[in-house]
Coordinates of C-alpha atoms in Angstrom, one line a residue:
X271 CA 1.2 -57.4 0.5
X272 CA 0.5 -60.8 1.4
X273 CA 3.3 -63.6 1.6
X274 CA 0.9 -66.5 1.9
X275 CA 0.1 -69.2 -0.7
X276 CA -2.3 -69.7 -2.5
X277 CA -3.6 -73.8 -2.7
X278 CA -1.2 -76.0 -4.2
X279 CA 0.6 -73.4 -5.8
X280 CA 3.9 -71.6 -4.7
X281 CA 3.2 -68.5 -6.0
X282 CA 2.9 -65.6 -3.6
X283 CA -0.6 -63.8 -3.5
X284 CA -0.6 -60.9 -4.7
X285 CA -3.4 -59.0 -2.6
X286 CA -3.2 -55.8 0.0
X287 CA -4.1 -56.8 3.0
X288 CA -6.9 -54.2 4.1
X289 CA -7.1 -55.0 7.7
X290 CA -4.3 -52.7 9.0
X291 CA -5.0 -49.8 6.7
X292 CA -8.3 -49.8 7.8
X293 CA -7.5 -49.8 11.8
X294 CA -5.5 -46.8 11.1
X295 CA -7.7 -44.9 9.3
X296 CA -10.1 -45.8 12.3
X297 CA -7.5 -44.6 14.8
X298 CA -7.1 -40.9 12.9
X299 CA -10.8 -39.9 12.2
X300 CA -11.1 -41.0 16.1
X301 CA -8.0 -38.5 16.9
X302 CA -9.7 -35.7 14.4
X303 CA -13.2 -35.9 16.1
X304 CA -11.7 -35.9 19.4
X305 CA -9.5 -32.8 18.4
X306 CA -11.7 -30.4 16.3
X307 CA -13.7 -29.2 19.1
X308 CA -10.3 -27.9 21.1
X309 CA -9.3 -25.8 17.7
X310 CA -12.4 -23.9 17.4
X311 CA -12.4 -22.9 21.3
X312 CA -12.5 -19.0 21.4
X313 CA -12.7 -16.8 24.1
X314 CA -15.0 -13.5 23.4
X315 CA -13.4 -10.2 24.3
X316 CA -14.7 -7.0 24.0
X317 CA -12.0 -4.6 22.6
X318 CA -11.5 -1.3 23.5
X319 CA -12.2 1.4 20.5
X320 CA -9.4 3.4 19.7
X321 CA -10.2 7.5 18.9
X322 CA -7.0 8.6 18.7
X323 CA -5.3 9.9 15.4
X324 CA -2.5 8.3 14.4
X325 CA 1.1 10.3 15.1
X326 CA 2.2 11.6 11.4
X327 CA 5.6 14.2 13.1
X328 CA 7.8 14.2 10.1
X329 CA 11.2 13.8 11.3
X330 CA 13.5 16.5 10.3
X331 CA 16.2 15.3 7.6
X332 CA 19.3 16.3 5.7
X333 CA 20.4 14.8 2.7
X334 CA 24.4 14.2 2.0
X335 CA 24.6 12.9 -1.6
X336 CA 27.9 11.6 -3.5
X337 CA 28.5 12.1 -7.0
X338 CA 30.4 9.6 -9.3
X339 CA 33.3 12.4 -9.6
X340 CA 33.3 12.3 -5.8
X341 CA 31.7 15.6 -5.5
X342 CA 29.5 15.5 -1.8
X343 CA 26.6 17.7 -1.2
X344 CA 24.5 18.7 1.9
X345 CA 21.2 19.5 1.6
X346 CA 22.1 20.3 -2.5
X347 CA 25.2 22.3 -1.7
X348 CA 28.0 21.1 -2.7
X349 CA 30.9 20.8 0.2
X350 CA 33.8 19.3 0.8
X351 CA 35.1 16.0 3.2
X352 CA 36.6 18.3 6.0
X353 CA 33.3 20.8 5.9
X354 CA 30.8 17.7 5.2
X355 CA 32.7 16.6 8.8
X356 CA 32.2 19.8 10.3
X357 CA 28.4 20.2 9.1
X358 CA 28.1 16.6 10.5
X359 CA 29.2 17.4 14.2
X360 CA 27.2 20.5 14.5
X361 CA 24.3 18.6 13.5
X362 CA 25.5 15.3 16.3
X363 CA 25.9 18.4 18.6
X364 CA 22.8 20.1 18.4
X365 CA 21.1 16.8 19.8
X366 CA 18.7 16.8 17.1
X367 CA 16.7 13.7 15.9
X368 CA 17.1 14.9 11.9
X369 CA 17.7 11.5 9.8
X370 CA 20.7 11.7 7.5
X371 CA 19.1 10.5 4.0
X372 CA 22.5 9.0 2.1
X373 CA 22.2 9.0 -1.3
X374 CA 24.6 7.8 -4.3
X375 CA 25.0 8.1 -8.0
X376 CA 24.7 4.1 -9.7
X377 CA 28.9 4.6 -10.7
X378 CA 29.9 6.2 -7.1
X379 CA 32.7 3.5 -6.3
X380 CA 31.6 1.1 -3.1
X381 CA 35.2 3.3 -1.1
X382 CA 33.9 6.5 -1.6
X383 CA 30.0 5.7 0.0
X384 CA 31.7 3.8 2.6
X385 CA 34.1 6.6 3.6
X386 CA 30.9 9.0 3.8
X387 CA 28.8 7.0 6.0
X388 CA 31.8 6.0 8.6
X389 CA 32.5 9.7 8.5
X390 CA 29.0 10.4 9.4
X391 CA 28.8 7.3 11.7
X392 CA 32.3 8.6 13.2
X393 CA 30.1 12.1 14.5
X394 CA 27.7 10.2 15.9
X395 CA 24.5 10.2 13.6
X396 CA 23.0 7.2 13.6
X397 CA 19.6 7.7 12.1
X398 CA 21.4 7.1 8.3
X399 CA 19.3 5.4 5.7
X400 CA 19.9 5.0 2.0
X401 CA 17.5 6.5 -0.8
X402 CA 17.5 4.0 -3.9
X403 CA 15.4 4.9 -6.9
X404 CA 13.0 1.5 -8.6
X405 CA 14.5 0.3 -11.6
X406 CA 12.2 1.8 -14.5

């Protein structure tokens, strides 16, 4: 806005001075026209095709579930901490690459699912994932 006045009056005018907006408007389509041509630079490649099938090995797992009660299961058998332990080293010793699928009732206290997977962790799986079920 312009401080200037206007004749014999003091009031300020009360204009936008369009000079300045106009230089830099100027100055940006310049920049814009100069720049387009770099962002559309492509380089052609032919790709290789790919004819393989994709790798679909299921991995061998075991599931060790914990009951609100505190009951644990292996595979659907129930068992208890010390054989749950014992199960869980045979399986770290047979050097197999079986994921441990860790699953838990909604009430099973935060302790109890945390004892089971340092218990696990503590043989040396470490392929352990938790199954949830979607809310219905």
């Amino acid at each position: 806005m312009a401080l200037g006045t206007l004749g014999t009056t003091n009031r300020p005018m009360a204009e936008i001075n369009m000079i300045p907006l106009i230089d830099v408007m100027l100055v940006l389509l310049v920049i814009f026209i100069v720049t387009a041509p770099l962002l559309t630079h492509a380089v052609k490649i032919e790709l290789p095709k790919a004819a393989s099938q994709p790798n679909t090995s299921q991995m061998d797992h075991i599931e060790v579930a914990v009951q609100r009660d505190g009951q644990l299961y292996w595979n659907g058998q129930p068992v208890t901490a010390p054989e749950l332990e014992r199960y869980a080293a045979q399986l770290a010793a047979s050097a197999s690459t079986a994921e441990i699928h860790l699953k838990g009732d909604d009430a099973v206290p935060y302790g109890n699912m945390a004892r089971v997977l340092s218990l696990l962790a503590r043989q040396g799986l470490s392929h352990i994932g938790f199954v949830t079920e979607p809310p219905k």
